[in-house]
mmCIF file of C-alpha atoms and ligand atoms in Angstrom:
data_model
loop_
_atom_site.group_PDB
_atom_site.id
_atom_site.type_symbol
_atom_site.label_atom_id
_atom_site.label_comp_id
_atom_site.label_asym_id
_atom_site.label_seq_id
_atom_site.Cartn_x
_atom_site.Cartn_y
_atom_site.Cartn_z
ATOM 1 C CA UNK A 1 145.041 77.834 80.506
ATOM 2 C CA UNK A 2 143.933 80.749 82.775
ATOM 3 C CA UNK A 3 144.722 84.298 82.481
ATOM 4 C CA UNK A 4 145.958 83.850 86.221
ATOM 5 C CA UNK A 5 149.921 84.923 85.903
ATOM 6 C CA UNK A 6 150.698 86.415 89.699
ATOM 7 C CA UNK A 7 150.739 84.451 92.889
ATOM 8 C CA UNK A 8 151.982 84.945 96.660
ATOM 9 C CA UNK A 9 152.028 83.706 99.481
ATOM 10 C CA UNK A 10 153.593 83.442 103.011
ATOM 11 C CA UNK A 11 154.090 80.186 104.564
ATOM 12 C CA UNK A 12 155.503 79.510 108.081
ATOM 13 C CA UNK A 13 159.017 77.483 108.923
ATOM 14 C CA UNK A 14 158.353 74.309 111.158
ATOM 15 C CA UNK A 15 160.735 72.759 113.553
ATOM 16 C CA UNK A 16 160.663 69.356 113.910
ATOM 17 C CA UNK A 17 159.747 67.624 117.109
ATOM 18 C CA UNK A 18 160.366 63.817 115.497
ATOM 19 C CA UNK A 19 163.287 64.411 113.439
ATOM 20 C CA UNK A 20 163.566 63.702 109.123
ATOM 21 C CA UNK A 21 167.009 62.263 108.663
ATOM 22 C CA UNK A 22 167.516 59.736 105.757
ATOM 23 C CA UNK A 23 165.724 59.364 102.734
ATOM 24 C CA UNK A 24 164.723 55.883 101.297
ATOM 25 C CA UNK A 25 166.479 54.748 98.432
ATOM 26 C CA UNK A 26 164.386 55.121 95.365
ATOM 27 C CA UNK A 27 161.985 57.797 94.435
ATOM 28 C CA UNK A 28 162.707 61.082 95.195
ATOM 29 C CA UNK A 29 162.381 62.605 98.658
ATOM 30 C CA UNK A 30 160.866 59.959 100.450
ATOM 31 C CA UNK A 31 161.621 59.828 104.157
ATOM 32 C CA UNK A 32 163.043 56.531 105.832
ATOM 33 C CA UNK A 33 161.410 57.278 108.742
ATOM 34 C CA UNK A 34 158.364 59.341 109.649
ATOM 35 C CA UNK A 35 158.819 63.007 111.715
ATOM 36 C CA UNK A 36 156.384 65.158 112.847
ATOM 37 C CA UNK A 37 156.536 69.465 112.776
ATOM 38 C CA UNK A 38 155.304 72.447 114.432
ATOM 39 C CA UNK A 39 155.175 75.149 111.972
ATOM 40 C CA UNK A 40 156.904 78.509 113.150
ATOM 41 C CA UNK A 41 154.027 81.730 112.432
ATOM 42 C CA UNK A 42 155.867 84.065 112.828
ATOM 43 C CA UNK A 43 159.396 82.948 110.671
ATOM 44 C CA UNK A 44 158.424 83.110 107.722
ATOM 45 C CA UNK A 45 158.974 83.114 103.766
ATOM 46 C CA UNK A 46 156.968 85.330 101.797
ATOM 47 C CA UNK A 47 156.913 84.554 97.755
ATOM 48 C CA UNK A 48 155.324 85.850 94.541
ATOM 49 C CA UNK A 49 155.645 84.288 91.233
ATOM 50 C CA UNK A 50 155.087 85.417 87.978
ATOM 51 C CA UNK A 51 154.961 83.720 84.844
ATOM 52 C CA UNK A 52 155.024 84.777 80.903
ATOM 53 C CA UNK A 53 154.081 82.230 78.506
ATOM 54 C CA UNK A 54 156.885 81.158 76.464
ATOM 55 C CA UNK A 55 156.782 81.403 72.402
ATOM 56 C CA UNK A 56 158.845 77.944 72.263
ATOM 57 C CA UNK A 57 156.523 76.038 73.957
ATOM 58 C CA UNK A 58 157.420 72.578 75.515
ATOM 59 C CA UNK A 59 161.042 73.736 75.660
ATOM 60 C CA UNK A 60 163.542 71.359 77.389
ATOM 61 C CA UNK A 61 164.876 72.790 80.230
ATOM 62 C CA UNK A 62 162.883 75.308 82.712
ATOM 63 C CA UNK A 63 162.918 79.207 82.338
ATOM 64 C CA UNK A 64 163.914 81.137 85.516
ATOM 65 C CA UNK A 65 164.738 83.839 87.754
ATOM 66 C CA UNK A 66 164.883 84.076 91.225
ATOM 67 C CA UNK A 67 165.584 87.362 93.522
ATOM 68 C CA UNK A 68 165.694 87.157 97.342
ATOM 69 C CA UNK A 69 164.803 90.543 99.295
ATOM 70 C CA UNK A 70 164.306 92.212 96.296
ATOM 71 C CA UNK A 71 168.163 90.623 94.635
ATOM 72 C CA UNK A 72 168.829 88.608 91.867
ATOM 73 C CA UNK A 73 170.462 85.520 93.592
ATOM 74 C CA UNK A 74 171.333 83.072 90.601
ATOM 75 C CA UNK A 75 173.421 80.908 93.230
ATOM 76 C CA UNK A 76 170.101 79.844 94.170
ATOM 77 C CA UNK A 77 168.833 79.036 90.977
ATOM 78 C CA UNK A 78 170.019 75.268 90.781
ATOM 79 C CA UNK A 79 167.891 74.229 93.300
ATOM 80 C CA UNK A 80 164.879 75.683 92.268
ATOM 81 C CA UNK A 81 165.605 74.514 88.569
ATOM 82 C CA UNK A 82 166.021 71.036 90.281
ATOM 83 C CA UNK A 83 162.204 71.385 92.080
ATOM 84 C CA UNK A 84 160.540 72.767 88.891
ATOM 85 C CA UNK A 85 161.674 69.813 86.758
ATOM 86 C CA UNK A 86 161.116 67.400 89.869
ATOM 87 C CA UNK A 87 156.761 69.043 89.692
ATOM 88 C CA UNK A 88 157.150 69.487 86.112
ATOM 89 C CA UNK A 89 155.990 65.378 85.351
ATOM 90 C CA UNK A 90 152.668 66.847 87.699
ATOM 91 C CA UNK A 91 152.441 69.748 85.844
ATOM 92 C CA UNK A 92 153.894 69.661 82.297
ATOM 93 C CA UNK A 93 152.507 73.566 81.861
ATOM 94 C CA UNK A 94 156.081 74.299 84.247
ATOM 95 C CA UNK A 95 157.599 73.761 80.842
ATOM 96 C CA UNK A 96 155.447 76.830 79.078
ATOM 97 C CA UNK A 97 156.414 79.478 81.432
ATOM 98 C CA UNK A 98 159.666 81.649 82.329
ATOM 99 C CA UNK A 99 159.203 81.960 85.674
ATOM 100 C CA UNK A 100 160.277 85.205 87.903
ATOM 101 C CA UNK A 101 160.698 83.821 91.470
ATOM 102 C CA UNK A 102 160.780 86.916 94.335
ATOM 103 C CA UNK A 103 161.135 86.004 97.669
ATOM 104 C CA UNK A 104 162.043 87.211 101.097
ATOM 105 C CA UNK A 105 162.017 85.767 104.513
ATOM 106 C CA UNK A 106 161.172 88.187 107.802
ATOM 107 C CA UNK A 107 163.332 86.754 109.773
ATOM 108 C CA UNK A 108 166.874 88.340 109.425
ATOM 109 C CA UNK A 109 169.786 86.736 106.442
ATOM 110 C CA UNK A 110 172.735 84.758 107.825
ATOM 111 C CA UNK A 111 171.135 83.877 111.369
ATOM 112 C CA UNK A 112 171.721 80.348 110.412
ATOM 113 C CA UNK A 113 167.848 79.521 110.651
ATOM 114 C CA UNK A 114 166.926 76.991 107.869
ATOM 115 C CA UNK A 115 164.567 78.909 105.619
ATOM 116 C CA UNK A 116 164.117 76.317 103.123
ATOM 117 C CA UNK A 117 161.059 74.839 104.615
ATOM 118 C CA UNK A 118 159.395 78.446 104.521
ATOM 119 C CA UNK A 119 160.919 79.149 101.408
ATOM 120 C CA UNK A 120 159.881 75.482 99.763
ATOM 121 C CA UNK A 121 156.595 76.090 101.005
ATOM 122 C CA UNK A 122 155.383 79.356 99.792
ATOM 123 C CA UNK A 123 156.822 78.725 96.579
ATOM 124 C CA UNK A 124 155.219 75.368 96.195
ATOM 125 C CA UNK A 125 151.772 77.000 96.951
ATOM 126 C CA UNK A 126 152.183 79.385 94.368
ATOM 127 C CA UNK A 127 152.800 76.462 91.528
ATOM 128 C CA UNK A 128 150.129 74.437 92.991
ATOM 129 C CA UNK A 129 147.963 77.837 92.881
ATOM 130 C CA UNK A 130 148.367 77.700 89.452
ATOM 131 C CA UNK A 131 147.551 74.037 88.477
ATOM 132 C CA UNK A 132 144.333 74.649 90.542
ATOM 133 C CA UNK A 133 143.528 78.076 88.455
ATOM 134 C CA UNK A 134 144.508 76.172 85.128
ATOM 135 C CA UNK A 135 142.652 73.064 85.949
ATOM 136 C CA UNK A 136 139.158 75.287 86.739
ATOM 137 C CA UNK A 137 136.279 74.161 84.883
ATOM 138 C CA UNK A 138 138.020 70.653 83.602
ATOM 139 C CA UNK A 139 139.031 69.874 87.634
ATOM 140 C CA UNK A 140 138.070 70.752 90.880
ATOM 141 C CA UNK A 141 140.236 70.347 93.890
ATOM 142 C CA UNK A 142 138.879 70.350 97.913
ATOM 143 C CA UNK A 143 141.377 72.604 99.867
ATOM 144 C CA UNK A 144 142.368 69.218 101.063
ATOM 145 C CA UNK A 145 143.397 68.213 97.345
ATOM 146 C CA UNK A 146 145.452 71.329 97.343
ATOM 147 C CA UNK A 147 147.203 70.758 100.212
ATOM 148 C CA UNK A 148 148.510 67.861 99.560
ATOM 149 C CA UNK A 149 149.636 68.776 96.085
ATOM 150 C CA UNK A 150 151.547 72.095 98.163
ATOM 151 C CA UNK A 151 152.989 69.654 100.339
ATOM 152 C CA UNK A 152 154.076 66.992 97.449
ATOM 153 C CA UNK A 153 155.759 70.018 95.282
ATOM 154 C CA UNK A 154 157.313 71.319 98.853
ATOM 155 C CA UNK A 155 158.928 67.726 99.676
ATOM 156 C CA UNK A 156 160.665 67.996 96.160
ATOM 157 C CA UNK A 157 161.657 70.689 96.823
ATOM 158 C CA UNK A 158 163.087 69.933 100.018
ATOM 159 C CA UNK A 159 161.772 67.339 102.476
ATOM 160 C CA UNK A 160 160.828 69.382 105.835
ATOM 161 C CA UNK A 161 159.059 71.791 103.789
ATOM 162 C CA UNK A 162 156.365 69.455 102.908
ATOM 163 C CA UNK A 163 155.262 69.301 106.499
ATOM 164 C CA UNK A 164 154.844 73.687 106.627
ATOM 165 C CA UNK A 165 151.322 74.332 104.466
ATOM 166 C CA UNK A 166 149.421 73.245 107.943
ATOM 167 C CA UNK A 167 148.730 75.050 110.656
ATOM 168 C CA UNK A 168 147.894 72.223 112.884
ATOM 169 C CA UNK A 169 151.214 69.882 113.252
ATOM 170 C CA UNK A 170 152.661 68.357 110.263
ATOM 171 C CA UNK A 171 153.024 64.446 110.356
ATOM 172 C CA UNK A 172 155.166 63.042 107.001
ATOM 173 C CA UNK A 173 155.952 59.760 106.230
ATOM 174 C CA UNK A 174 153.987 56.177 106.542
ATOM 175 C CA UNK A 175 153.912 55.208 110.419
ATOM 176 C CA UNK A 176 150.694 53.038 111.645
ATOM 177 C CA UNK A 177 150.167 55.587 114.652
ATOM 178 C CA UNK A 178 148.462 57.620 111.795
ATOM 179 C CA UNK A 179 146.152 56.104 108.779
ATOM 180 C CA UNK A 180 146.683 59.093 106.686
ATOM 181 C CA UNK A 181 150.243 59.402 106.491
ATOM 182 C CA UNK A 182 152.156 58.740 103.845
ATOM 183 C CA UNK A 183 155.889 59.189 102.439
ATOM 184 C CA UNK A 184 154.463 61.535 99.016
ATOM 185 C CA UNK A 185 153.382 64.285 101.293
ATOM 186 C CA UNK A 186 152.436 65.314 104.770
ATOM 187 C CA UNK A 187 149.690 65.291 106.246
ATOM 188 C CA UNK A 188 147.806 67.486 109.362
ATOM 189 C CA UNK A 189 147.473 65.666 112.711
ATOM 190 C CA UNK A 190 143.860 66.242 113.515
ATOM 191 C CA UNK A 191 143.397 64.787 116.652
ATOM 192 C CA UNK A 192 142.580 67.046 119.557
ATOM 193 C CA UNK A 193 145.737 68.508 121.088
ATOM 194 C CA UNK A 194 145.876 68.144 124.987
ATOM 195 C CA UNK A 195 145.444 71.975 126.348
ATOM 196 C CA UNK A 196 148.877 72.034 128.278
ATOM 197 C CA UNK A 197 150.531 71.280 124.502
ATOM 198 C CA UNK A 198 148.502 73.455 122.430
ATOM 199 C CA UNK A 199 149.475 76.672 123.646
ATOM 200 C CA UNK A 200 152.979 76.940 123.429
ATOM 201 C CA UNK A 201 155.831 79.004 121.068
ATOM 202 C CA UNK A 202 159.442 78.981 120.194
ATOM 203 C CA UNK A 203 162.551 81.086 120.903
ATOM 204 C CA UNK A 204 165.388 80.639 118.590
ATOM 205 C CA UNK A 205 168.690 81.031 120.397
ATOM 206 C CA UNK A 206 170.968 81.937 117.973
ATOM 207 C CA UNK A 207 174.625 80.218 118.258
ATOM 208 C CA UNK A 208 175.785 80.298 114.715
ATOM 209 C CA UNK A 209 175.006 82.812 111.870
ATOM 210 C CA UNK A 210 176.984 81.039 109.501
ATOM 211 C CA UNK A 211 177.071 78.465 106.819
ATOM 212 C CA UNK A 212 176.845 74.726 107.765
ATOM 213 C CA UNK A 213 179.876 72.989 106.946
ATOM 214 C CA UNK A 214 177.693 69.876 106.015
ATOM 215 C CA UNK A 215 174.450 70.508 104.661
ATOM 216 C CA UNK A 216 171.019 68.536 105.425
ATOM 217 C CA UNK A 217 171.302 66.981 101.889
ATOM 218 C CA UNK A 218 174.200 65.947 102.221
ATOM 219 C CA UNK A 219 173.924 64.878 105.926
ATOM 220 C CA UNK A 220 171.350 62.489 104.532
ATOM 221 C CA UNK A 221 172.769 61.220 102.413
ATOM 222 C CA UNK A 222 175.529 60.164 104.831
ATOM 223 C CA UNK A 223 173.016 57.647 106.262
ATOM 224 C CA UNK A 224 172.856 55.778 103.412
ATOM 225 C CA UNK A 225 176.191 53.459 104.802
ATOM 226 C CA UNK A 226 175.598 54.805 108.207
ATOM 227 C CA UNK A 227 176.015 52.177 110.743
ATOM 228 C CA UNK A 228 173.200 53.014 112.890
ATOM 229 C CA UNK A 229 170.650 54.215 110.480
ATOM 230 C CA UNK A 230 168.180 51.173 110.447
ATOM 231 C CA UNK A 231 167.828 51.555 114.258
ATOM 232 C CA UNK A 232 167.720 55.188 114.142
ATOM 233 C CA UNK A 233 164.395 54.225 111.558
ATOM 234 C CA UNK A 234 163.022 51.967 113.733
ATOM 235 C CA UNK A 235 163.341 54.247 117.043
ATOM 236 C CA UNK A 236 161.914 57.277 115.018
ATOM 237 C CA UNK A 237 158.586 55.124 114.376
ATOM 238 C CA UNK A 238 158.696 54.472 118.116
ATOM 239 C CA UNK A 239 159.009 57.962 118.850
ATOM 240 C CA UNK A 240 156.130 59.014 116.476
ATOM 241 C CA UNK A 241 153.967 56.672 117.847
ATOM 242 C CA UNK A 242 155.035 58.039 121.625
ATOM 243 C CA UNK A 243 154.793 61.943 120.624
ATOM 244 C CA UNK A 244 150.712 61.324 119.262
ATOM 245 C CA UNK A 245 149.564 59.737 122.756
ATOM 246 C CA UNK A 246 151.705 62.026 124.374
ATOM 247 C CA UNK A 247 149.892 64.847 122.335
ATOM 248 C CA UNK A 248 146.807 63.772 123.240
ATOM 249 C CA UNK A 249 146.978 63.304 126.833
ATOM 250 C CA UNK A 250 149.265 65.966 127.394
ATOM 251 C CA UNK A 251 152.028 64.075 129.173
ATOM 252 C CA UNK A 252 154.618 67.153 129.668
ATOM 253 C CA UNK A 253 157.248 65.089 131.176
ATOM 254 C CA UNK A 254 156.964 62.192 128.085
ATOM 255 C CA UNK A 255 156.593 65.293 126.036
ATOM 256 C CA UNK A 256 159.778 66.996 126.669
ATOM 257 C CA UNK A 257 161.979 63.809 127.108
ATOM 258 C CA UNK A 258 161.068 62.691 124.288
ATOM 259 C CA UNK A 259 161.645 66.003 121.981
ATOM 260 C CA UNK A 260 165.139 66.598 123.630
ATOM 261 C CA UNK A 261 166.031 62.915 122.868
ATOM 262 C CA UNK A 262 165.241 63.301 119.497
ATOM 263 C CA UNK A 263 166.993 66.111 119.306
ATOM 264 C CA UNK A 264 170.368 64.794 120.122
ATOM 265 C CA UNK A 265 169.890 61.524 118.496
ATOM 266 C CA UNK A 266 169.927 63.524 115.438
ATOM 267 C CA UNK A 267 173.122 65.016 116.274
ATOM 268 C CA UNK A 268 174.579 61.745 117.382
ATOM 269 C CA UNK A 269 173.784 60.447 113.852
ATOM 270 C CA UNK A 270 175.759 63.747 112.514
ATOM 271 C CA UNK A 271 178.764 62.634 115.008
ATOM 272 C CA UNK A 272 178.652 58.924 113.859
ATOM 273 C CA UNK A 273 178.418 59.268 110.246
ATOM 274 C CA UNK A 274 181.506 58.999 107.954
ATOM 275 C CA UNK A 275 182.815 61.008 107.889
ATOM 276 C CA UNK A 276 182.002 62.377 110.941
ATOM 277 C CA UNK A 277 180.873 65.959 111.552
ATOM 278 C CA UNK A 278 179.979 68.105 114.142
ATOM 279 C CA UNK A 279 177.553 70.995 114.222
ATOM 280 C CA UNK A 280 176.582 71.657 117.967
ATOM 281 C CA UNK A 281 179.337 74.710 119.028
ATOM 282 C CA UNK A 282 180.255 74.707 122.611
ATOM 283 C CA UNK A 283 177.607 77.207 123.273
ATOM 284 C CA UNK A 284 175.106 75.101 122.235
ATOM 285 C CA UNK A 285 176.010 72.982 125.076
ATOM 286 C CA UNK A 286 175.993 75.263 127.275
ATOM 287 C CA UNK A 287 172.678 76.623 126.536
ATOM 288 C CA UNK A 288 170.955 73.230 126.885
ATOM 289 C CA UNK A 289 172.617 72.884 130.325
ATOM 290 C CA UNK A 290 171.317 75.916 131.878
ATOM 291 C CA UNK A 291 167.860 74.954 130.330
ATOM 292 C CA UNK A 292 168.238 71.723 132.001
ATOM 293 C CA UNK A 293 169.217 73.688 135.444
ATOM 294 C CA UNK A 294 166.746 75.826 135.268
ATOM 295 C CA UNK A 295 163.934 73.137 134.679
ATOM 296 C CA UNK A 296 164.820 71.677 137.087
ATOM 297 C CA UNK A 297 165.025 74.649 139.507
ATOM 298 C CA UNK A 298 161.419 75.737 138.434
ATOM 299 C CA UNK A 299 159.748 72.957 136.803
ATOM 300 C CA UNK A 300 158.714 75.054 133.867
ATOM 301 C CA UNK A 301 157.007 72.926 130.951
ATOM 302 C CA UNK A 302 159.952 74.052 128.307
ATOM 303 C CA UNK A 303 162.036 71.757 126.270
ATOM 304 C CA UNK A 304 165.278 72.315 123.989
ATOM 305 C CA UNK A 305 165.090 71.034 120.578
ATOM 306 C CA UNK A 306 168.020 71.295 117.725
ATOM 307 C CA UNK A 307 167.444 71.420 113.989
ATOM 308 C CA UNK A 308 170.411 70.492 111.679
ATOM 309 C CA UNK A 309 172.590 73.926 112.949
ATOM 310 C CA UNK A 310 174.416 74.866 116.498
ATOM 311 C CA UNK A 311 171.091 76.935 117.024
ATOM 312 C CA UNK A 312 168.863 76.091 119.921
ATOM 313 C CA UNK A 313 165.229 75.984 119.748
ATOM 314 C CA UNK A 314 163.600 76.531 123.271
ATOM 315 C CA UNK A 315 160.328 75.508 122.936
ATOM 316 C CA UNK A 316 157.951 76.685 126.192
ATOM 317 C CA UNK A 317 154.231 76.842 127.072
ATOM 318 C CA UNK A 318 153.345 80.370 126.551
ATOM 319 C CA UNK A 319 151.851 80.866 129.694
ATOM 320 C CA UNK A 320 155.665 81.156 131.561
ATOM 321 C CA UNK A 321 156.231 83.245 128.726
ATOM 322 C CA UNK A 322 157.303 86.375 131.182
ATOM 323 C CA UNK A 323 159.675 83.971 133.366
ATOM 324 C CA UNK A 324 160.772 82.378 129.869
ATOM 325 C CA UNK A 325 161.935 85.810 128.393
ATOM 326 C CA UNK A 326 163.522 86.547 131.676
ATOM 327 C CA UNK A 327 165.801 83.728 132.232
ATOM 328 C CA UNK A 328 166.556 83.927 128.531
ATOM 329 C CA UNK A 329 167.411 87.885 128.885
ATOM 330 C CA UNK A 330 169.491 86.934 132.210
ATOM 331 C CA UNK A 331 171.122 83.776 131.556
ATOM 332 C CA UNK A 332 171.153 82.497 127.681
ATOM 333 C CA UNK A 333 171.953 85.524 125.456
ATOM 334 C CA UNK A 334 175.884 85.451 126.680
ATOM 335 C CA UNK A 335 175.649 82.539 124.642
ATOM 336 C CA UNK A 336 174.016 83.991 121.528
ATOM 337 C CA UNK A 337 175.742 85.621 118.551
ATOM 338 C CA UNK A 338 175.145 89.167 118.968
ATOM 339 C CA UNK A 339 172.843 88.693 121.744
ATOM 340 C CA UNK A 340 170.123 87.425 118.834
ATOM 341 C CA UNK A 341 167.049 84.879 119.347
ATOM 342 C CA UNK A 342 163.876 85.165 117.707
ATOM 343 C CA UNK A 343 160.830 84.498 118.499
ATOM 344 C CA UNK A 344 157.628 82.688 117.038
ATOM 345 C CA UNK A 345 154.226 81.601 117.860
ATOM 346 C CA UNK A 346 153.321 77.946 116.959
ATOM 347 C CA UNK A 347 150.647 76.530 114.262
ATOM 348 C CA UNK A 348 149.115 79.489 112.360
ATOM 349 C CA UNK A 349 148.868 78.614 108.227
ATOM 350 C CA UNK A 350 150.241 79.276 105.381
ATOM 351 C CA UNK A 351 148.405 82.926 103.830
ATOM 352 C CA UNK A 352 147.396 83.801 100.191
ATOM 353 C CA UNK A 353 148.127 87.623 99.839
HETATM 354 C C1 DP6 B 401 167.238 68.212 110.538
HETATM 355 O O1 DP6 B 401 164.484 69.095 104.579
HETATM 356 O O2 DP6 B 401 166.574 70.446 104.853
HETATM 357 O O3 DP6 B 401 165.619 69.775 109.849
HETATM 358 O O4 DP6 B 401 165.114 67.152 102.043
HETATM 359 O O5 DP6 B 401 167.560 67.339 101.611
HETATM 360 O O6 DP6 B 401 166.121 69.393 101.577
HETATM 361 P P1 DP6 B 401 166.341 68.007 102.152
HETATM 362 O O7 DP6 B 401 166.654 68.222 103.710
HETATM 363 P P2 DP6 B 401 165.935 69.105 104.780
HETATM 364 O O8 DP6 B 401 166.300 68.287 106.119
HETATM 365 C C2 DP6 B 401 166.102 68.884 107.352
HETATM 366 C C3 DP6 B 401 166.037 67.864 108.398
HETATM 367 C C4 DP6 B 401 165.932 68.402 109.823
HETATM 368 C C5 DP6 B 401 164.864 67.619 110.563
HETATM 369 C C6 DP6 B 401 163.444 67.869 110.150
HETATM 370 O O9 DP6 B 401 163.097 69.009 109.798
HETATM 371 O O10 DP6 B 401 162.660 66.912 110.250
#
């Protein structure tokens, strides 16, 4: 065992462009279908843990604390207690620990902006940090090795956040439009990126600053009797397969169709599960109809994507970033919650500090 006892890091958000929505019965975490991410730079978690070797060694249940922006938040304990015994059969040294768990996130509380797949990630960096430290001298990893095991202890932690420890797009579950992937963790799509999709970033209209009335889990889990779900599957694969040769050859218009129809199709699952639920707010609406106006006015390369929340993600090439800011100034913030949306820069990895 090392003397190593501090970690942090920072590691990005993603947002989806092929959406994660059902897990496959059996095992833990595995997606039914596969999705692919952008991570968000510049929304981000940043996380240090420090651990103190426990006298009772091998004890049964984990030892923890956790503090978010510098406060003790045992409300959020559960779920981490839930990911450190989901790693702990990887890493039965979890056990030997008490575990203080500080994290904070630089993008602003209660904007309704998912920050478990930042939070996920950073923390499951640190854990795998420490494996790699501990196993030094009896084990070596490649950087490759530890990326996958960052993205493995994200995914139990919670399923997007696997796809967040790359800075080049995130591609998770088994698809045959990509060799590599698999369901246990994600994986970086390599290939080159067409220039007119490589250089683009996100602005996060913000509709809704409060609390989902259905979470993710649980809107999984809804697809489990969901009478659309095997379709939904089989269209995500189709979609996955679209989005890489669409990435490659930098089709804007397949591009953009494609991520806004992915978008909604999530939301139509939301709307025909049961029960059925709604989180798009009328202002959501509107938003994506002025976006659709405008592109169509202009023809700028921008497309609206949703995440499970009434937020809307705008996601535009970066060189219409001045005309982008401008119509979002002018025309969307009447729609935002106190006039908020955020900002971030796309790809960019996960940082050791
Ligand atoms: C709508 O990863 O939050 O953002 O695995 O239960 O923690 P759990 O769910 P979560 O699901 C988010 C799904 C999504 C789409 C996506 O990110 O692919």
């Amino acid at each position: 065992m090392s003397e190593y006892n501090c970690v942090k890091y920072r590691c990005p958000s993603n947002i989806a462009l092929v959406k994660y929505w059902g897990k496959k019965s059996g095992g833990v975490q595995l997606p039914a279908n596969p999705s692919i991410s952008w991570t968000l730079t510049d929304l981000h978690a940043t996380t240090t843990v420090t651990r103190t070797k426990l006298t009772d060694t091998h004890a049964s249940s984990v030892s923890l604390e956790f503090f978010l922006a510098g406060e003790p938040k045992p409300s959020f304990e559960p779920k981490i207690r839930q990911f450190l015994e989901r790693i702990a059969p990887f890493m039965p040294e979890v056990k030997d620990f008490h575990w203080r768990i500080e994290s904070e996130n630089n993008f602003p509380h209660g904007t309704g902006i998912a920050s478990s797949a930042a939070g996920f990630g950073a923390l499951a960096l640190c854990f795998a940090d420490f494996q790699r430290a501990d196993l030094a001298g009896i084990q070596t990893w490649s950087e490759e090795e530890f990326l996958q095991t960052a993205s493995k202890y994200a995914r139990l932690g919670s399923g997007s956040a696997c796809r967040s420890v790359y800075g080049q797009p995130g591609i998770w579950g088994e698809t045959k439009a990509w060799s590599k992937a698999t369901d246990e963790f994600a994986v970086p799509f390599t290939a080159e990126v067409h220039p007119s999709l490589n250089n683009w970033a996100d602005a996060v209209l913000i509709v809704d600053d409060g609390e989902k009335s259905v979470s993710s889990t649980q809107g999984h889990d809804l697809l489990k009797d969901h009478p659309y779900a095997t379709s939904r599957y089989q269209q995500a694969q189709i979609n996955l397969e679209r989005l890489l040769e669409i990435m490659k050859k930098g089709d804007l218009e397949g591009f953009i169709s494609l991520v806004e129809s992915e978008a909604l199709q999530l939301h139509a699952m939301m709307m025909s599960s049961e029960p059925y639920y709604l989180l798009i707010r009328p202002n959501t609406v509107a938003i994506i109809e002025k976006i659709w106006l405008k592109r169509k006015e202009t023809q700028w390369p921008m497309a609206f994507t949703l995440d499970a929340g009434a937020n809307v993600h705008l996601l535009y090439d970066k060189s219409y970033s001045q005309s982008v800011m401008n119509f979002i100034e002018t025309e969307l913030l009447p729609y935002c919650k106190n006039s908020l949306y955020l900002c971030s820069n796309i790809g960019g990895s996960p940082q050791k500090n």
